[in-house]
Amino acid sequence: MSALIYSSNASKLEPAFDPSEARTMAGRFIASTTFAKGTIIGQITAAGATQGQFKPYASGNTDGSQVAVGIVTYDFVTDANGNVILGPAGSAADLGRGNNPTAEFYYKGAFYQTELTGLDATAISSFKAREFGITGVGNGKVLYIP
């Protein structure tokens, strides 16, 4: 039986323009969750075992993740222990990279809104972001996070 040693199945969100200005950092993410590139995330600030971890942003959340702080860079899933496995849901473990405790996300840059999941007016305000462009023209509006 063969084992996957390395694959390039991790799909990356690319900035709309000037990628040298985009900035990333890494963080721990909640367990047993699928994250698609472009997902808006918030950080859990409520006391408990998951405090400080990141999860999908939703303006109705009450655990701190109702404040948008970043955008997921790659498709990945987290296992029951919170380990990150790059690639879409159902991917085989990538033994070349291993299971990482953290995943990368953008906190600054310009991104096409059509490539973002979970973006709403509250997230735009949380990011202190600006929008420009026209919906439906070219790739649509761009979100710039300073």
N, CA and C atoms as an extended XYZ file, in Angstrom:
438
Properties=species:S:1:pos:R:3:atomname:S:1:resname:S:1:resid:I:1 pbc="F F F"
N         0.842       -1.172        0.000 N   MET     1
C         0.000        0.000        0.000 CA  MET     1
C         0.889        1.237        0.000 C   MET     1
N         0.547        2.203       -0.811 N   SER     2
C         1.365        3.413       -0.896 CA  SER     2
C         0.840        4.496        0.039 C   SER     2
N         1.730        5.385        0.431 N   ALA     3
C         1.365        6.505        1.305 CA  ALA     3
C         1.720        7.808        0.603 C   ALA     3
N         0.872        8.788        0.751 N   LEU     4
C         1.139       10.101        0.183 CA  LEU     4
C         2.316       10.729        0.927 C   LEU     4
N         3.332       11.118        0.185 N   ILE     5
C         4.497       11.759        0.784 CA  ILE     5
C         4.379       13.268        0.674 C   ILE     5
N         3.982       13.754       -0.477 N   TYR     6
C         3.863       15.203       -0.678 CA  TYR     6
C         2.826       15.470       -1.753 C   TYR     6
N         2.048       16.489       -1.563 N   SER     7
C         1.126       16.918       -2.610 CA  SER     7
C         1.042       18.428       -2.577 C   SER     7
N         0.613       18.991       -3.669 N   SER     8
C         0.439       20.447       -3.723 CA  SER     8
C        -1.050       20.754       -3.817 C   SER     8
N        -1.836       20.062       -2.979 N   ASN     9
C        -3.283       20.212       -3.036 CA  ASN     9
C        -3.791       21.418       -2.255 C   ASN     9
N        -2.903       22.169       -1.616 N   ALA    10
C        -3.333       23.341       -0.855 CA  ALA    10
C        -3.496       24.519       -1.807 C   ALA    10
N        -4.704       24.992       -1.914 N   SER    11
C        -5.023       26.108       -2.792 CA  SER    11
C        -4.890       27.409       -2.001 C   SER    11
N        -4.178       28.386       -2.565 N   LYS    12
C        -3.874       29.627       -1.847 CA  LYS    12
C        -4.713       30.796       -2.350 C   LYS    12
N        -5.178       31.632       -1.423 N   LEU    13
C        -5.826       32.895       -1.761 CA  LEU    13
C        -4.726       33.887       -2.100 C   LEU    13
N        -4.774       34.446       -3.289 N   GLU    14
C        -3.786       35.441       -3.708 CA  GLU    14
C        -4.383       36.830       -3.559 C   GLU    14
N        -3.585       37.809       -3.133 N   PRO    15
C        -4.084       39.185       -3.058 CA  PRO    15
C        -4.516       39.682       -4.433 C   PRO    15
N        -5.441       40.649       -4.448 N   ALA    16
C        -5.941       41.210       -5.705 CA  ALA    16
C        -4.834       41.947       -6.447 C   ALA    16
N        -3.964       42.616       -5.707 N   PHE    17
C        -2.814       43.291       -6.299 CA  PHE    17
C        -1.764       43.537       -5.231 C   PHE    17
N        -0.564       43.866       -5.666 N   ASP    18
C         0.570       44.184       -4.799 CA  ASP    18
C         0.743       43.178       -3.659 C   ASP    18
N         1.042       41.910       -4.007 N   PRO    19
C         1.191       40.891       -2.968 CA  PRO    19
C         2.306       41.185       -1.968 C   PRO    19
N         3.274       42.016       -2.355 N   SER    20
C         4.363       42.328       -1.420 CA  SER    20
C         3.872       43.148       -0.228 C   SER    20
N         2.704       43.778       -0.360 N   GLU    21
C         2.138       44.570        0.731 CA  GLU    21
C         1.248       43.742        1.664 C   GLU    21
N         0.830       42.557        1.212 N   ALA    22
C        -0.016       41.696        2.050 CA  ALA    22
C         0.828       41.114        3.183 C   ALA    22
N         0.232       40.959        4.347 N   ARG    23
C         0.943       40.429        5.511 CA  ARG    23
C         0.179       39.248        6.107 C   ARG    23
N         0.954       38.266        6.555 N   THR    24
C         0.347       37.082        7.166 CA  THR    24
C         0.938       36.839        8.549 C   THR    24
N         0.225       36.054        9.305 N   MET    25
C         0.725       35.529       10.574 CA  MET    25
C         0.104       34.146       10.751 C   MET    25
N         0.520       33.434       11.764 N   ALA    26
C        -0.009       32.095       12.002 CA  ALA    26
C        -0.739       32.060       13.339 C   ALA    26
N        -1.704       31.168       13.420 N   GLY    27
C        -2.456       31.024       14.656 CA  GLY    27
C        -3.002       29.619       14.803 C   GLY    27
N        -3.478       29.320       15.992 N   ARG    28
C        -4.129       28.033       16.271 CA  ARG    28
C        -5.620       28.164       15.961 C   ARG    28
N        -6.187       27.100       15.403 N   PHE    29
C        -7.584       27.103       14.982 CA  PHE    29
C        -8.369       26.038       15.730 C   PHE    29
N        -9.681       26.270       15.874 N   ILE    30
C       -10.521       25.317       16.597 CA  ILE    30
C       -10.501       23.951       15.914 C   ILE    30
N       -10.699       22.920       16.693 N   ALA    31
C       -10.618       21.537       16.227 CA  ALA    31
C       -11.814       21.139       15.366 C   ALA    31
N       -11.573       20.107       14.560 N   SER    32
C       -12.610       19.430       13.769 CA  SER    32
C       -13.418       20.384       12.900 C   SER    32
N       -12.711       21.236       12.162 N   THR    33
C       -13.367       22.238       11.329 CA  THR    33
C       -12.675       22.311        9.974 C   THR    33
N       -13.456       22.574        8.932 N   THR    34
C       -12.923       22.793        7.593 CA  THR    34
C       -12.874       24.289        7.327 C   THR    34
N       -11.742       24.764        6.850 N   PHE    35
C       -11.556       26.172        6.520 CA  PHE    35
C       -11.208       26.285        5.039 C   PHE    35
N       -11.991       27.049        4.309 N   ALA    36
C       -11.704       27.302        2.901 CA  ALA    36
C       -10.889       28.582        2.792 C   ALA    36
N        -9.979       28.618        1.829 N   LYS    37
C        -9.231       29.859        1.616 CA  LYS    37
C       -10.236       30.991        1.415 C   LYS    37
N        -9.930       32.158        1.958 N   GLY    38
C       -10.824       33.301        1.839 CA  GLY    38
C       -11.856       33.422        2.943 C   GLY    38
N       -11.872       32.464        3.884 N   THR    39
C       -12.820       32.536        5.001 CA  THR    39
C       -12.394       33.630        5.973 C   THR    39
N       -13.340       34.500        6.332 N   ILE    40
C       -13.082       35.532        7.330 CA  ILE    40
C       -13.070       34.850        8.699 C   ILE    40
N       -12.078       35.187        9.522 N   ILE    41
C       -11.963       34.558       10.838 CA  ILE    41
C       -11.963       35.592       11.959 C   ILE    41
N       -12.360       35.119       13.143 N   GLY    42
C       -12.299       35.904       14.365 CA  GLY    42
C       -11.554       35.100       15.411 C   GLY    42
N       -11.109       35.771       16.456 N   GLN    43
C       -10.376       35.096       17.525 CA  GLN    43
C       -11.251       34.982       18.765 C   GLN    43
N       -11.269       33.802       19.342 N   ILE    44
C       -12.052       33.563       20.553 CA  ILE    44
C       -11.356       34.248       21.729 C   ILE    44
N       -12.076       35.156       22.380 N   THR    45
C       -11.523       35.863       23.543 CA  THR    45
C       -12.196       35.429       24.842 C   THR    45
N       -13.300       34.702       24.746 N   ALA    46
C       -14.002       34.219       25.942 CA  ALA    46
C       -13.143       33.184       26.662 C   ALA    46
N       -13.188       33.201       27.992 N   ALA    47
C       -12.415       32.250       28.791 CA  ALA    47
C       -12.836       30.822       28.469 C   ALA    47
N       -11.872       29.929       28.477 N   GLY    48
C       -12.150       28.526       28.217 CA  GLY    48
C       -11.001       27.880       27.467 C   GLY    48
N       -11.170       26.609       27.143 N   ALA    49
C       -10.117       25.825       26.498 CA  ALA    49
C        -9.750       26.339       25.111 C   ALA    49
N       -10.677       27.010       24.426 N   THR    50
C       -10.402       27.484       23.066 CA  THR    50
C       -10.008       28.963       23.018 C   THR    50
N        -9.847       29.598       24.162 N   GLN    51
C        -9.481       31.015       24.185 CA  GLN    51
C        -8.177       31.226       23.414 C   GLN    51
N        -8.165       32.245       22.556 N   GLY    52
C        -6.992       32.560       21.749 CA  GLY    52
C        -6.971       31.873       20.399 C   GLY    52
N        -7.832       30.876       20.198 N   GLN    53
C        -7.886       30.180       18.917 CA  GLN    53
C        -8.768       30.951       17.938 C   GLN    53
N        -8.623       30.614       16.660 N   PHE    54
C        -9.386       31.269       15.606 CA  PHE    54
C       -10.474       30.342       15.089 C   PHE    54
N       -11.572       30.945       14.641 N   LYS    55
C       -12.687       30.192       14.077 CA  LYS    55
C       -13.371       31.079       13.042 C   LYS    55
N       -14.274       30.520       12.229 N   PRO    56
C       -14.975       31.364       11.259 CA  PRO    56
C       -15.706       32.513       11.950 C   PRO    56
N       -15.541       33.699       11.403 N   TYR    57
C       -16.192       34.908       11.898 CA  TYR    57
C       -17.693       34.850       11.625 C   TYR    57
N       -18.473       35.366       12.547 N   ALA    58
C       -19.905       35.617       12.335 CA  ALA    58
C       -20.277       36.777       13.246 C   ALA    58
N       -20.953       37.774       12.702 N   SER    59
C       -21.276       38.973       13.483 CA  SER    59
C       -22.166       38.658       14.683 C   SER    59
N       -22.894       37.552       14.662 N   GLY    60
C       -23.770       37.177       15.769 CA  GLY    60
C       -23.088       36.387       16.875 C   GLY    60
N       -21.829       36.012       16.684 N   ASN    61
C       -21.114       35.271       17.728 CA  ASN    61
C       -20.942       36.147       18.966 C   ASN    61
N       -20.746       35.524       20.113 N   THR    62
C       -20.573       36.276       21.361 CA  THR    62
C       -19.323       35.846       22.128 C   THR    62
N       -18.429       35.126       21.467 N   ASP    63
C       -17.224       34.618       22.134 CA  ASP    63
C       -15.962       35.384       21.752 C   ASP    63
N       -16.121       36.509       21.071 N   GLY    64
C       -14.982       37.293       20.596 CA  GLY    64
C       -14.769       37.149       19.109 C   GLY    64
N       -15.210       36.029       18.536 N   SER    65
C       -15.017       35.799       17.104 CA  SER    65
C       -15.996       36.591       16.246 C   SER    65
N       -16.804       37.456       16.887 N   GLN    66
C       -17.688       38.346       16.140 CA  GLN    66
C       -16.916       39.566       15.620 C   GLN    66
N       -15.632       39.639       15.932 N   VAL    67
C       -14.755       40.700       15.432 CA  VAL    67
C       -13.824       40.072       14.397 C   VAL    67
N       -13.923       40.513       13.153 N   ALA    68
C       -13.086       39.970       12.080 CA  ALA    68
C       -11.640       40.413       12.275 C   ALA    68
N       -10.710       39.446       12.216 N   VAL    69
C        -9.294       39.766       12.404 CA  VAL    69
C        -8.399       39.250       11.282 C   VAL    69
N        -8.919       38.399       10.405 N   GLY    70
C        -8.070       37.855        9.358 CA  GLY    70
C        -8.839       37.099        8.301 C   GLY    70
N        -8.083       36.644        7.298 N   ILE    71
C        -8.626       35.894        6.163 CA  ILE    71
C        -7.748       34.667        5.952 C   ILE    71
N        -8.357       33.497        5.933 N   VAL    72
C        -7.623       32.245        5.760 CA  VAL    72
C        -6.892       32.247        4.416 C   VAL    72
N        -5.607       31.878        4.449 N   THR    73
C        -4.749       31.894        3.262 CA  THR    73
C        -4.914       30.642        2.403 C   THR    73
N        -4.953       29.463        3.026 N   TYR    74
C        -5.034       28.185        2.317 CA  TYR    74
C        -6.262       27.398        2.758 C   TYR    74
N        -6.709       26.470        1.898 N   ASP    75
C        -7.705       25.483        2.311 CA  ASP    75
C        -7.027       24.560        3.330 C   ASP    75
N        -7.710       24.270        4.434 N   PHE    76
C        -7.186       23.292        5.383 CA  PHE    76
C        -8.309       22.765        6.261 C   PHE    76
N        -8.022       21.662        6.922 N   VAL    77
C        -8.935       21.104        7.919 CA  VAL    77
C        -8.158       20.956        9.220 C   VAL    77
N        -8.879       20.987       10.335 N   THR    78
C        -8.251       20.694       11.622 CA  THR    78
C        -8.811       19.372       12.128 C   THR    78
N        -7.938       18.587       12.735 N   ASP    79
C        -8.386       17.305       13.279 CA  ASP    79
C        -8.949       17.512       14.689 C   ASP    79
N        -9.269       16.426       15.358 N   ALA    80
C        -9.890       16.502       16.687 CA  ALA    80
C        -8.983       17.156       17.728 C   ALA    80
N        -7.678       17.197       17.452 N   ASN    81
C        -6.726       17.826       18.373 CA  ASN    81
C        -6.363       19.249       17.957 C   ASN    81
N        -6.955       19.724       16.867 N   GLY    82
C        -6.657       21.066       16.384 CA  GLY    82
C        -5.459       21.138       15.459 C   GLY    82
N        -4.876       19.986       15.094 N   ASN    83
C        -3.762       19.985       14.148 CA  ASN    83
C        -4.260       20.363       12.765 C   ASN    83
N        -3.458       21.111       12.041 N   VAL    84
C        -3.819       21.618       10.723 CA  VAL    84
C        -3.301       20.676        9.642 C   VAL    84
N        -4.186       20.309        8.718 N   ILE    85
C        -3.820       19.499        7.562 CA  ILE    85
C        -4.169       20.320        6.336 C   ILE    85
N        -3.145       20.754        5.584 N   LEU    86
C        -3.394       21.574        4.402 CA  LEU    86
C        -4.123       20.783        3.336 C   LEU    86
N        -4.996       21.450        2.609 N   GLY    87
C        -5.775       20.827        1.556 CA  GLY    87
C        -7.245       20.849        1.910 C   GLY    87
N        -8.097       20.620        0.924 N   PRO    88
C        -9.538       20.650        1.165 CA  PRO    88
C        -9.999       19.479        2.022 C   PRO    88
N       -11.232       19.554        2.486 N   ALA    89
C       -11.813       18.487        3.307 CA  ALA    89
C       -11.686       17.156        2.588 C   ALA    89
N       -11.339       16.127        3.329 N   GLY    90
C       -11.222       14.794        2.759 CA  GLY    90
C        -9.858       14.496        2.177 C   GLY    90
N        -8.925       15.461        2.228 N   SER    91
C        -7.579       15.229        1.713 CA  SER    91
C        -6.855       14.222        2.590 C   SER    91
N        -5.960       13.488        1.973 N   ALA    92
C        -5.102       12.598        2.754 CA  ALA    92
C        -4.092       13.451        3.508 C   ALA    92
N        -3.621       12.961        4.621 N   ALA    93
C        -2.588       13.688        5.364 CA  ALA    93
C        -1.371       13.849        4.469 C   ALA    93
N        -0.798       15.011        4.467 N   ASP    94
C         0.368       15.302        3.653 CA  ASP    94
C         1.602       15.087        4.520 C   ASP    94
N         2.257       13.935        4.348 N   LEU    95
C         3.386       13.577        5.205 CA  LEU    95
C         4.605       14.446        4.961 C   LEU    95
N         4.658       15.110        3.808 N   GLY    96
C         5.771       16.016        3.517 CA  GLY    96
C         5.730       17.239        4.400 C   GLY    96
N         4.558       17.677        4.759 N   ARG    97
C         4.404       18.855        5.608 CA  ARG    97
C         4.055       18.469        7.044 C   ARG    97
N         3.454       17.310        7.212 N   GLY    98
C         3.042       16.888        8.545 CA  GLY    98
C         1.820       17.650        9.021 C   GLY    98
N         1.403       17.336       10.215 N   ASN    99
C         0.295       18.055       10.840 CA  ASN    99
C         0.885       19.201       11.644 C   ASN    99
N         0.496       20.405       11.317 N   ASN   100
C         1.026       21.584       11.987 CA  ASN   100
C         0.066       22.060       13.063 C   ASN   100
N         0.575       22.659       14.127 N   PRO   101
C        -0.314       23.195       15.155 CA  PRO   101
C        -0.953       24.527       14.753 C   PRO   101
N        -0.391       25.182       13.725 N   THR   102
C        -0.905       26.495       13.316 CA  THR   102
C        -1.128       26.557       11.815 C   THR   102
N        -1.918       27.552       11.405 N   ALA   103
C        -2.138       27.823        9.985 CA  ALA   103
C        -1.967       29.322        9.745 C   ALA   103
N        -1.640       29.652        8.525 N   GLU   104
C        -1.391       31.033        8.121 CA  GLU   104
C        -2.689       31.739        7.758 C   GLU   104
N        -2.742       33.044        8.078 N   PHE   105
C        -3.863       33.870        7.621 CA  PHE   105
C        -3.372       35.287        7.344 C   PHE   105
N        -4.094       35.971        6.447 N   TYR   106
C        -3.776       37.368        6.137 CA  TYR   106
C        -4.419       38.279        7.176 C   TYR   106
N        -3.700       39.330        7.560 N   TYR   107
C        -4.291       40.381        8.390 CA  TYR   107
C        -4.173       41.746        7.713 C   TYR   107
N        -3.533       41.780        6.548 N   LYS   108
C        -3.380       43.020        5.791 CA  LYS   108
C        -3.294       42.674        4.314 C   LYS   108
N        -3.868       43.531        3.455 N   GLY   109
C        -3.760       43.334        2.019 CA  GLY   109
C        -5.034       43.714        1.297 C   GLY   109
N        -5.026       43.501       -0.015 N   ALA   110
C        -6.168       43.810       -0.875 CA  ALA   110
C        -6.673       42.513       -1.500 C   ALA   110
N        -7.980       42.267       -1.383 N   PHE   111
C        -8.557       41.003       -1.829 CA  PHE   111
C        -9.878       41.237       -2.547 C   PHE   111
N       -10.132       40.438       -3.594 N   TYR   112
C       -11.423       40.517       -4.277 CA  TYR   112
C       -12.505       39.990       -3.340 C   TYR   112
N       -13.557       40.773       -3.178 N   GLN   113
C       -14.634       40.373       -2.268 CA  GLN   113
C       -15.318       39.090       -2.718 C   GLN   113
N       -15.323       38.828       -4.024 N   THR   114
C       -15.959       37.610       -4.531 CA  THR   114
C       -15.219       36.355       -4.076 C   THR   114
N       -13.980       36.495       -3.595 N   GLU   115
C       -13.190       35.354       -3.143 CA  GLU   115
C       -13.227       35.180       -1.623 C   GLU   115
N       -14.029       36.010       -0.944 N   LEU   116
C       -14.088       35.973        0.519 CA  LEU   116
C       -15.402       35.375        1.002 C   LEU   116
N       -15.335       34.571        2.047 N   THR   117
C       -16.512       33.932        2.633 CA  THR   117
C       -16.767       34.514        4.017 C   THR   117
N       -17.994       34.967        4.249 N   GLY   118
C       -18.365       35.493        5.555 CA  GLY   118
C       -18.220       36.996        5.677 C   GLY   118
N       -17.863       37.662        4.586 N   LEU   119
C       -17.679       39.114        4.635 CA  LEU   119
C       -19.029       39.813        4.725 C   LEU   119
N       -19.164       40.717        5.692 N   ASP   120
C       -20.355       41.553        5.807 CA  ASP   120
C       -19.915       42.946        6.251 C   ASP   120
N       -20.874       43.858        6.400 N   ALA   121
C       -20.554       45.243        6.762 CA  ALA   121
C       -19.852       45.324        8.112 C   ALA   121
N       -20.215       44.453        9.045 N   THR   122
C       -19.578       44.460       10.364 CA  THR   122
C       -18.117       44.026       10.260 C   THR   122
N       -17.837       43.031        9.427 N   ALA   123
C       -16.448       42.591        9.230 CA  ALA   123
C       -15.620       43.702        8.601 C   ALA   123
N       -16.187       44.383        7.609 N   ILE   124
C       -15.471       45.484        6.955 CA  ILE   124
C       -15.120       46.552        7.980 C   ILE   124
N       -16.058       46.858        8.860 N   SER   125
C       -15.822       47.833        9.923 CA  SER   125
C       -14.763       47.331       10.910 C   SER   125
N       -14.823       46.057       11.283 N   SER   126
C       -13.832       45.474       12.203 CA  SER   126
C       -12.420       45.592       11.643 C   SER   126
N       -12.295       45.345       10.342 N   PHE   127
C       -10.997       45.416        9.671 CA  PHE   127
C       -10.512       46.858        9.496 C   PHE   127
N       -11.430       47.837        9.687 N   LYS   128
C       -11.144       49.242        9.354 CA  LYS   128
C       -10.712       49.324        7.887 C   LYS   128
N       -11.416       48.547        7.070 N   ALA   129
C       -11.067       48.376        5.664 CA  ALA   129
C       -11.765       49.393        4.771 C   ALA   129
N       -11.259       49.483        3.559 N   ARG   130
C       -11.876       50.307        2.519 CA  ARG   130
C       -12.271       49.395        1.364 C   ARG   130
N       -13.326       49.801        0.672 N   GLU   131
C       -13.776       49.073       -0.511 CA  GLU   131
C       -13.612       49.976       -1.717 C   GLU   131
N       -13.240       49.383       -2.836 N   PHE   132
C       -13.260       50.138       -4.080 CA  PHE   132
C       -13.515       49.193       -5.237 C   PHE   132
N       -13.919       49.766       -6.373 N   GLY   133
C       -14.313       48.973       -7.526 CA  GLY   133
C       -15.818       48.930       -7.644 C   GLY   133
N       -16.287       48.219       -8.657 N   ILE   134
C       -17.713       48.143       -8.936 CA  ILE   134
C       -18.127       46.679       -8.985 C   ILE   134
N       -19.143       46.329       -8.211 N   THR   135
C       -19.657       44.965       -8.208 CA  THR   135
C       -20.105       44.589       -9.615 C   THR   135
N       -19.680       43.427      -10.086 N   GLY   136
C       -20.102       42.940      -11.392 CA  GLY   136
C       -19.236       43.411      -12.548 C   GLY   136
N       -18.260       44.258      -12.295 N   VAL   137
C       -17.362       44.730      -13.351 CA  VAL   137
C       -15.984       44.125      -13.105 C   VAL   137
N       -15.458       43.426      -14.095 N   GLY   138
C       -14.180       42.747      -13.908 CA  GLY   138
C       -14.303       41.724      -12.799 C   GLY   138
N       -13.371       41.746      -11.871 N   ASN   139
C       -13.418       40.829      -10.726 CA  ASN   139
C       -14.215       41.392       -9.564 C   ASN   139
N       -14.830       42.561       -9.749 N   GLY   140
C       -15.687       43.132       -8.715 CA  GLY   140
C       -14.937       43.987       -7.722 C   GLY   140
N       -15.593       44.240       -6.602 N   LYS   141
C       -15.039       45.112       -5.570 CA  LYS   141
C       -13.829       44.486       -4.881 C   LYS   141
N       -12.934       45.374       -4.470 N   VAL   142
C       -11.747       44.966       -3.727 CA  VAL   142
C       -11.881       45.469       -2.295 C   VAL   142
N       -11.517       44.622       -1.354 N   LEU   143
C       -11.463       44.990        0.059 CA  LEU   143
C       -10.001       45.243        0.384 C   LEU   143
N        -9.695       46.448        0.874 N   TYR   144
C        -8.324       46.765        1.271 CA  TYR   144
C        -8.265       46.870        2.789 C   TYR   144
N        -7.463       46.007        3.408 N   ILE   145
C        -7.273       46.011        4.860 CA  ILE   145
C        -5.920       46.654        5.135 C   ILE   145
N        -5.927       47.839        5.753 N   PRO   146
C        -4.649       48.545        5.984 CA  PRO   146
C        -3.825       47.923        7.109 C   PRO   146
